[in-house]
Short mmCIF file of C-alpha atoms and ligand atoms in Angstrom, two decimals:
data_model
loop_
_atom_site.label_atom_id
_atom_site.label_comp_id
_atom_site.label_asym_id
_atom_site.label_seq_id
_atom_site.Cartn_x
_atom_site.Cartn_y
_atom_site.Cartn_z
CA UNK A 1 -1.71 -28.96 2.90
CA UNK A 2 -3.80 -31.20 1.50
CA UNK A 3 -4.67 -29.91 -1.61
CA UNK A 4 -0.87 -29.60 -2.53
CA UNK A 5 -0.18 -33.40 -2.38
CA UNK A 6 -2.90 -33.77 -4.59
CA UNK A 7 -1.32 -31.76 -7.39
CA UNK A 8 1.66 -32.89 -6.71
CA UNK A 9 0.19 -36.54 -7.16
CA UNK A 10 -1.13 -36.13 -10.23
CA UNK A 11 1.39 -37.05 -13.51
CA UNK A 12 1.78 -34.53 -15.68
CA UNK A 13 4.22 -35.71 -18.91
CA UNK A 14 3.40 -31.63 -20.71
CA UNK A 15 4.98 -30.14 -17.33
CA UNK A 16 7.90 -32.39 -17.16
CA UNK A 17 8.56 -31.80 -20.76
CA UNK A 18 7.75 -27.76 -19.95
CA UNK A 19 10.17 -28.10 -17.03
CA UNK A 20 13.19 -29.29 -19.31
CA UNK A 21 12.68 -27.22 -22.54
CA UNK A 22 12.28 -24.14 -19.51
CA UNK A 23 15.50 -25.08 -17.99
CA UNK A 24 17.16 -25.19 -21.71
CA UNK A 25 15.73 -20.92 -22.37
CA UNK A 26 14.91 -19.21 -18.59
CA UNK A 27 18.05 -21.02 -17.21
CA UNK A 28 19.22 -17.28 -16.65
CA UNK A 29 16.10 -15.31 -16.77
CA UNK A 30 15.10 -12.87 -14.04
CA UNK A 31 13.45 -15.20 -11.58
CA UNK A 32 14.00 -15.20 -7.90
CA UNK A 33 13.24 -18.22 -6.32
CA UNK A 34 12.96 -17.93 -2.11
CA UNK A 35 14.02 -21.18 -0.09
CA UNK A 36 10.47 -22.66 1.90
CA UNK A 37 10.43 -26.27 2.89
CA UNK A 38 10.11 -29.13 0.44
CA UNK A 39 5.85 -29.04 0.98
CA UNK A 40 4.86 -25.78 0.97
CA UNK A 41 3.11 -23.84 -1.28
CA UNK A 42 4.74 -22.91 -4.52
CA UNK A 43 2.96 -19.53 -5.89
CA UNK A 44 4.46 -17.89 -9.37
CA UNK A 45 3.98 -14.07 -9.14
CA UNK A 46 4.55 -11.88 -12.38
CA UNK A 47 4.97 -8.35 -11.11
CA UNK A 48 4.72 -5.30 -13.64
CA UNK A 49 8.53 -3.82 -12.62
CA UNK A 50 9.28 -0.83 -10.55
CA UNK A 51 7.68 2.13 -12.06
CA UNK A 52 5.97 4.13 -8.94
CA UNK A 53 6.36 4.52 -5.45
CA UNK A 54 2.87 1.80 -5.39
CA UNK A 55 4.45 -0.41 -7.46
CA UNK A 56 7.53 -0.98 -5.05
CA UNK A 57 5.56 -1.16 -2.12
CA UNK A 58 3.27 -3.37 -3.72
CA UNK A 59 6.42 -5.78 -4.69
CA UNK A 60 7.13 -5.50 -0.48
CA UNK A 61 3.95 -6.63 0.64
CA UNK A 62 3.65 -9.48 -1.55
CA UNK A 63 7.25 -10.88 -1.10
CA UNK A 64 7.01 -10.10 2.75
CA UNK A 65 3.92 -11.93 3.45
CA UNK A 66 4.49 -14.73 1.58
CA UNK A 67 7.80 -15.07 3.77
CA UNK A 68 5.59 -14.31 6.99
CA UNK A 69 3.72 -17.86 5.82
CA UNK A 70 6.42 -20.14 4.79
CA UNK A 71 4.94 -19.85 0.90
CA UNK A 72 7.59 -20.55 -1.87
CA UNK A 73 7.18 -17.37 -3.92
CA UNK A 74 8.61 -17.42 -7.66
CA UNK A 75 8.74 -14.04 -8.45
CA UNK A 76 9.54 -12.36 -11.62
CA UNK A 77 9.98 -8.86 -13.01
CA UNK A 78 8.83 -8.16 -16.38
CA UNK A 79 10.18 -4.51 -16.49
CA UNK A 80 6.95 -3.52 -17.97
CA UNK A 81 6.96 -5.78 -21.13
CA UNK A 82 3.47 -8.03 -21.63
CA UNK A 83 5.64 -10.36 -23.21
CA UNK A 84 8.48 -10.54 -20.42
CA UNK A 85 4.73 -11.84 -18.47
CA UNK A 86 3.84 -14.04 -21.00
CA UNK A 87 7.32 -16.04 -20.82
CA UNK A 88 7.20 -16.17 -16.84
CA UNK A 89 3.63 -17.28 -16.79
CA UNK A 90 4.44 -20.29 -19.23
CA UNK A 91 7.79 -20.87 -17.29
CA UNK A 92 5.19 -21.09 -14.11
CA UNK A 93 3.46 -23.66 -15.62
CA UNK A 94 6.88 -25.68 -16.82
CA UNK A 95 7.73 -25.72 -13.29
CA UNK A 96 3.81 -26.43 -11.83
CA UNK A 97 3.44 -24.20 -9.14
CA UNK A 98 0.47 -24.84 -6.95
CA UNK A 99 -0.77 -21.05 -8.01
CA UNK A 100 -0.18 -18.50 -10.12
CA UNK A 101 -0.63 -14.38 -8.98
CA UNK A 102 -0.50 -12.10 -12.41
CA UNK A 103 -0.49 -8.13 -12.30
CA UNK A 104 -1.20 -7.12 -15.69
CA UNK A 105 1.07 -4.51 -17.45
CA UNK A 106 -1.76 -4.04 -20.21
CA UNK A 107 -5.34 -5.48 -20.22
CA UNK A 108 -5.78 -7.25 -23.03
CA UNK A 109 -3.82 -10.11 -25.07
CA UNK A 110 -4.12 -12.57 -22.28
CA UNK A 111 -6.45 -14.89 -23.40
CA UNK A 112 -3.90 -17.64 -24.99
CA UNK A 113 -1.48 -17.89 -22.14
CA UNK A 114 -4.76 -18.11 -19.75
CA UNK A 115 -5.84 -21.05 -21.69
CA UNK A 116 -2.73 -22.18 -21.17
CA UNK A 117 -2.61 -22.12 -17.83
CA UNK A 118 -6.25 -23.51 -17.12
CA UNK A 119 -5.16 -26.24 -19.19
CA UNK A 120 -2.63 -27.03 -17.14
CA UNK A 121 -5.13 -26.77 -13.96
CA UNK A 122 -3.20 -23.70 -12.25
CA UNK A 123 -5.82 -21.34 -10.85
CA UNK A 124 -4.80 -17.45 -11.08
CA UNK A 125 -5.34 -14.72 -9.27
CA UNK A 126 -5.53 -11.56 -10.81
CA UNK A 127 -3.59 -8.82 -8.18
CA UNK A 128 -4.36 -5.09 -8.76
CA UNK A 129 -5.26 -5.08 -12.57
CA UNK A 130 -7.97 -6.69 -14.46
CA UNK A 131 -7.72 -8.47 -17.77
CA UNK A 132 -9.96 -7.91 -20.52
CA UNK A 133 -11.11 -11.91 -21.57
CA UNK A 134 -14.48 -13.13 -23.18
CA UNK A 135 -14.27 -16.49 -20.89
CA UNK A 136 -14.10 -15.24 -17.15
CA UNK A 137 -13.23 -19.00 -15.95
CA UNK A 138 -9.59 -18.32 -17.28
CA UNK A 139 -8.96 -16.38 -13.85
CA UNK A 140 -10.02 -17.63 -10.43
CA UNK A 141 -10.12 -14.03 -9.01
CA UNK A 142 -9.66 -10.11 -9.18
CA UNK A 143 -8.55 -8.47 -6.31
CA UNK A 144 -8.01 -4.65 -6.52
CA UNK A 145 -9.22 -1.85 -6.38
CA UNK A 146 -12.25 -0.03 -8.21
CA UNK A 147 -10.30 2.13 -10.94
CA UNK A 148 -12.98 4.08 -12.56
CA UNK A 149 -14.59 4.78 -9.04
CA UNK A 150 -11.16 6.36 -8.77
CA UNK A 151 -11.63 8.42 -11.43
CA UNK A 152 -14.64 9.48 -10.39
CA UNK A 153 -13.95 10.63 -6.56
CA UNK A 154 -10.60 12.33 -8.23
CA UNK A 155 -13.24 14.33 -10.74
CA UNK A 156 -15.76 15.18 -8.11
CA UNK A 157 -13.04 16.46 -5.80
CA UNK A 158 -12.12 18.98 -8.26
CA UNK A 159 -15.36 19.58 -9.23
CA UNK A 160 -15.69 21.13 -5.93
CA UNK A 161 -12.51 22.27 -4.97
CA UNK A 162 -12.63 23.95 -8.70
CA UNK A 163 -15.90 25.56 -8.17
CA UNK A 164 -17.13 23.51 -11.30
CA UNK A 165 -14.70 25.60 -13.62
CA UNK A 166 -11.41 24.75 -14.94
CA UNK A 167 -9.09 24.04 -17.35
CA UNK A 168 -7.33 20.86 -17.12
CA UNK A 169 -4.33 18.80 -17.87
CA UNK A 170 -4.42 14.86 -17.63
CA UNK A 171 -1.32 12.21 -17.36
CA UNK A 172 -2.47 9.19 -17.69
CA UNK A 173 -0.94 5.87 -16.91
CA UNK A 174 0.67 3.06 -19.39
CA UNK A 175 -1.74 3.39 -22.21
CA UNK A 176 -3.37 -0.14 -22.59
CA UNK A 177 -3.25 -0.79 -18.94
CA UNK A 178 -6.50 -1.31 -16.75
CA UNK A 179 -5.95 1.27 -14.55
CA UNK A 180 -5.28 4.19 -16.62
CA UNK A 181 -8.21 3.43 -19.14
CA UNK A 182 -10.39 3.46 -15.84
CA UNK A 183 -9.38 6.31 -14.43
CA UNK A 184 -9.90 8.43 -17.25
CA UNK A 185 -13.06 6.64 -17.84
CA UNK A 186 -14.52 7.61 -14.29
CA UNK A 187 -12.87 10.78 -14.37
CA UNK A 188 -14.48 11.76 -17.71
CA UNK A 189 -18.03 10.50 -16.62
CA UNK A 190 -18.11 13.04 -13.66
CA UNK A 191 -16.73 16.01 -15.92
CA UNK A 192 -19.46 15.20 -18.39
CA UNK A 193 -22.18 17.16 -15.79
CA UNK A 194 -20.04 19.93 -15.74
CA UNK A 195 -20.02 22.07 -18.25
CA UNK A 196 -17.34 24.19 -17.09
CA UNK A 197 -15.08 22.00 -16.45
CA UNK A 198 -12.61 21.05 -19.43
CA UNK A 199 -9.37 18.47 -20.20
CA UNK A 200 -7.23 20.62 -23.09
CA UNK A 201 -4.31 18.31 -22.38
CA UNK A 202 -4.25 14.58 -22.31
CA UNK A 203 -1.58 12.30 -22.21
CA UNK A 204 0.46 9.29 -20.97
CA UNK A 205 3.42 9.71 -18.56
CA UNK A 206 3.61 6.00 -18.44
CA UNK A 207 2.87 6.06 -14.19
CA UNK A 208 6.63 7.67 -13.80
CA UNK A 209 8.00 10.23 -12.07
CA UNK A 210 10.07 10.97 -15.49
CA UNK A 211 7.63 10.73 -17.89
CA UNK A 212 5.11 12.57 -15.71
CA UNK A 213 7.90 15.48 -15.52
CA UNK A 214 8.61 15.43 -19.19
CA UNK A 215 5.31 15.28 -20.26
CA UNK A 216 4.26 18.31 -18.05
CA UNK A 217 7.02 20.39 -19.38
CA UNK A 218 5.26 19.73 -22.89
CA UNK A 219 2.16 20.80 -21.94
CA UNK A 220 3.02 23.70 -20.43
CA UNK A 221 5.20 25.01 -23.84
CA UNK A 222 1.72 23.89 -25.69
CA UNK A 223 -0.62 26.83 -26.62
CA UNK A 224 -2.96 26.27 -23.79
CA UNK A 225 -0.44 25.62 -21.25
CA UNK A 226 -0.67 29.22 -19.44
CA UNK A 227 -4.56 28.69 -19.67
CA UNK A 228 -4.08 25.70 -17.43
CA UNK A 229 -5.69 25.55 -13.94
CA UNK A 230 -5.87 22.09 -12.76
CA UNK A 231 -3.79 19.00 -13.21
CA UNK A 232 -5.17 15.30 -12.99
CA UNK A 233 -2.77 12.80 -12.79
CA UNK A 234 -3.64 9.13 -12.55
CA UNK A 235 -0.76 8.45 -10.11
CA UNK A 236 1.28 10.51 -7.71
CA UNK A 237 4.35 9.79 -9.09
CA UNK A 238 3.69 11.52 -12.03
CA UNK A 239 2.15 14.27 -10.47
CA UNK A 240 5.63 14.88 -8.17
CA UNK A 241 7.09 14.74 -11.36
CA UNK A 242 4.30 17.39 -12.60
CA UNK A 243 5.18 19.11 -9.75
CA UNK A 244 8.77 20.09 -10.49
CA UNK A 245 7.83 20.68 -14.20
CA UNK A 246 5.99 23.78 -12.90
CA UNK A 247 8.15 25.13 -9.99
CA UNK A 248 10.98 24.93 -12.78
CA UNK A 249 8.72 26.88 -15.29
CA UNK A 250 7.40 30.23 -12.41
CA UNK A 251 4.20 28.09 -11.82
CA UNK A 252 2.74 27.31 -8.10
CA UNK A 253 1.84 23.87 -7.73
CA UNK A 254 -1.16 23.36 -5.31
CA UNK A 255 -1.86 27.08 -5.78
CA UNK A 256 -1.77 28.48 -9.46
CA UNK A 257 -2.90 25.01 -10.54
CA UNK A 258 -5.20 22.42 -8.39
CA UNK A 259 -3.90 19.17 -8.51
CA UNK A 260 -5.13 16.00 -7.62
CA UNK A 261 -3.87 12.48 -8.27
CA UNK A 262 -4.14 8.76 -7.01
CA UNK A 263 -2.64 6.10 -4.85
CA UNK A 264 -1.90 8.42 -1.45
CA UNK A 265 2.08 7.41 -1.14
CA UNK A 266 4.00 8.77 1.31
CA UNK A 267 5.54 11.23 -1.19
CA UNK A 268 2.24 12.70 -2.01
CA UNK A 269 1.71 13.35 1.58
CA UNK A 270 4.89 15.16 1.62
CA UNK A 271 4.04 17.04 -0.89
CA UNK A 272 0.54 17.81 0.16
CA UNK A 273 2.28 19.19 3.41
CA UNK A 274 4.77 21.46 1.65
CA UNK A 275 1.48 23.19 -0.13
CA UNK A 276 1.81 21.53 -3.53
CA UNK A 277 -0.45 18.51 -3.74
CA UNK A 278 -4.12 19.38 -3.46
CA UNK A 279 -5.63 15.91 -2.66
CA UNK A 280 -4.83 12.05 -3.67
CA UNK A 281 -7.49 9.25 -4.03
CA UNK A 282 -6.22 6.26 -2.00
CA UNK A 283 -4.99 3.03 -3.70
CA UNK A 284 -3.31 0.63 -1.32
CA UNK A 285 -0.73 -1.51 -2.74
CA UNK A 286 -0.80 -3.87 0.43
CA UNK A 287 -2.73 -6.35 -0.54
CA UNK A 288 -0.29 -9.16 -0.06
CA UNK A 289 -2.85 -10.44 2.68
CA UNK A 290 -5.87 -10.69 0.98
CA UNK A 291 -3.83 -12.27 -2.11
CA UNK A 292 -2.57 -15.14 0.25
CA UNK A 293 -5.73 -15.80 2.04
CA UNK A 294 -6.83 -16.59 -1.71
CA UNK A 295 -3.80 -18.10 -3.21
CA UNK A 296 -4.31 -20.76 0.36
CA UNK A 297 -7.98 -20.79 -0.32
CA UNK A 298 -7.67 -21.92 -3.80
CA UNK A 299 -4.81 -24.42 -3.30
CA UNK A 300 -6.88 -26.24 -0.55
CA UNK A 301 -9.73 -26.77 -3.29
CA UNK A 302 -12.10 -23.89 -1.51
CA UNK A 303 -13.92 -21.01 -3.26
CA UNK A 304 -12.75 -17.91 -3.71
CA UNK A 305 -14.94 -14.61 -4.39
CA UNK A 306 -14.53 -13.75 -8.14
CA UNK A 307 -13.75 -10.23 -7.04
CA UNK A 308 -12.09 -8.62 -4.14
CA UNK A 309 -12.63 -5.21 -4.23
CA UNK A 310 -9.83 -2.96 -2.32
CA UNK A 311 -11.47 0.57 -1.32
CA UNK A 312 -9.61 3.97 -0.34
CA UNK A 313 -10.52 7.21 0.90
CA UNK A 314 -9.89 10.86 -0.26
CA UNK A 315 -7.16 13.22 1.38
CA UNK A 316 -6.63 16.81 1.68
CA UNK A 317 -3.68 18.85 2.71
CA UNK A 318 -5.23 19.90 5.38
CA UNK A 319 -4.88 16.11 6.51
CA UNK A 320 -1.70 15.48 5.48
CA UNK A 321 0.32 16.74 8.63
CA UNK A 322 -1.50 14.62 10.94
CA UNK A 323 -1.61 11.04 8.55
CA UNK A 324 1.83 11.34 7.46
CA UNK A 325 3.34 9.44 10.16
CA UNK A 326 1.00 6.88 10.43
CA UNK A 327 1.19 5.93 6.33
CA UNK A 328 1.79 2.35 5.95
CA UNK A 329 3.27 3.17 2.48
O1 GYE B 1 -1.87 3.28 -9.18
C1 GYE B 1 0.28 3.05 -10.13
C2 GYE B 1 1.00 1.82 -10.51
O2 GYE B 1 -2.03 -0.81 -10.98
C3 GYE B 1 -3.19 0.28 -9.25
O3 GYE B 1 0.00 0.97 -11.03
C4 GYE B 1 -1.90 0.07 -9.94
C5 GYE B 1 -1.22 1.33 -10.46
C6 GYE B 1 -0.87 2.40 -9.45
O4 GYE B 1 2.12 1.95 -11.18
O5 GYE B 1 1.04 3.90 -9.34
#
């Protein structure tokens, strides 16, 4: 690839020095280097961790098709720490890969390490999560989905399956990160038009199945917990989680309380089978393809769209039998 020799052409005395004081303090960090050919194309990706069913998936799709194109992937895990990201991103740059992939644990505090990297001419894509900046240049791209539409088709959903009345429970995601201010933004915006329709209980169960469980328990001991008819949850990991919270504690999931949630894994469609999932809004974490095509596109010098927008539908239960099978996640 062209564009790669030309990088690779240019002398860069701050990376070599990067490279060396790197190798002295990530010599055992938690990078995993794959083994492509000496030309192809290096791309650092910092991945959030492991905290849903998406999230793992998501981690799959990237690794796999970067090995289904020969691409040198440097991948790192930043178990959910911003500044785990922070130290892989500048270890990226110490070792000059050709691009740089970044999926956001929070969205703000990025605008140093951004400079950072544009100074050191590595384009970045932004995978999943946005980042809140002043100076758009410091990211090539956003590709993901639209969070507070989210929000919104998980409101109007129970708007309707709710008959405009209810009495509701939100988990929200890692507080700080883009998604989870989104879909509580989108979700809130639809509610606003509906008088009858009220969140008592809001909180975040970090996007786990643990938290999400915990969390429920508490809401349910709180004073309005037996007034509670629906549950929003901005992931369906924490709504399974939800979901045991009130079969342990004599409460129907899917029946006494509505609940709806979003990303549309494969144990959401389990769930929504068995009776006790209402609906999830679809989030697909396989966007490994569309982050290549612009990792390629931006390594051979070409233009990129500043946003890729990854869309979803809604499901029922009353779909779930038949899609099951066929989930690609
Ligand atoms: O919905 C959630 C995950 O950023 C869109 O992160 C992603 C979200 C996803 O942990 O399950």
């Amino acid at each position: 690839m062209t564009s790669i020799s030309l990088r690779a052409a240019r002398f860069r005395p701050v990376s070599y020095l990067l490279a060396l004081v790197s190798l002295a303090f990530f010599g055992c960090s938690r990078e995993t280097p794959s083994s492509s050919g000496a030309d192809s194309l290096r791309v650092g990706f910092s991945q959030i961790g492991a905290e849903s069913a998406w999230r793992t998936a998501n981690t799959e799709s990237i690794q796999s098709e970067a090995a289904a194109r020969g691409i040198d992937l440097v991948f790192s895990d930043a178990q959910q720490k911003q500044e785990n990201q922070i130290r892989a991103l500048r270890s990226f740059i110490a070792q000059d890969v050709d691009v740089i992939v970044l999926a956001p644990v929070v969205e703000t505090g990025w605008e140093p390490v951004l400079r950072e990297i544009q100074r050191a001419g590595i384009p970045v894509i932004l995978s999943d999560r946005k980042v809140d900046v002043s100076d758009p240049s410091l990211y090539a791209t956003f590709i993901g989905p639209d969070s507070v539409e989210e929000g919104r088709k998980a409101a109007q959903w129970l708007v309707d399956a709710a008959g405009g009345e209810a009495v509701i429970a939100e988990l929200q995601g890692t507080p700080g990160s883009a998604p989870a201010l989104a879909r509580h933004k989108g979700f809130m915006e639809v509610i606003a038009d509906h008088p009858g329709m009220k969140v008592v209980k809001s909180q975040s169960g970090d996007f786990t199945r643990a938290r999400g469980k915990e969390v429920m328990e508490a809401f349910l001991k709180s004073p309005e917990g037996k007034d509670l008819t629906a549950l929003y949850a901005h992931n369906d990991d924490m709504a399974l989680g939800a979901i045991q919270a009130l079969e342990e504690a004599g409460v129907q999931p899917g029946k006494d309380i509505l609940i709806v949630s979003v990303d549309a894994v494969r144990g959401a469609f389990e769930a929504m089978v068995d009776g006790k999932l209402n609906a999830t809004v679809e989030c697909t974490p396989i966007i490994g393809d569309y982050v290549f095509d612009a990792a390629e596109a931006l390594a051979a010098g070409e233009p990129v769209d500043k946003r890729i927008v990854v869309k979803g539908a809604v499901y029922e239960q009353d779909q779930a039998a038949s899609l099951i099978d066929s989930r690609p996640y």
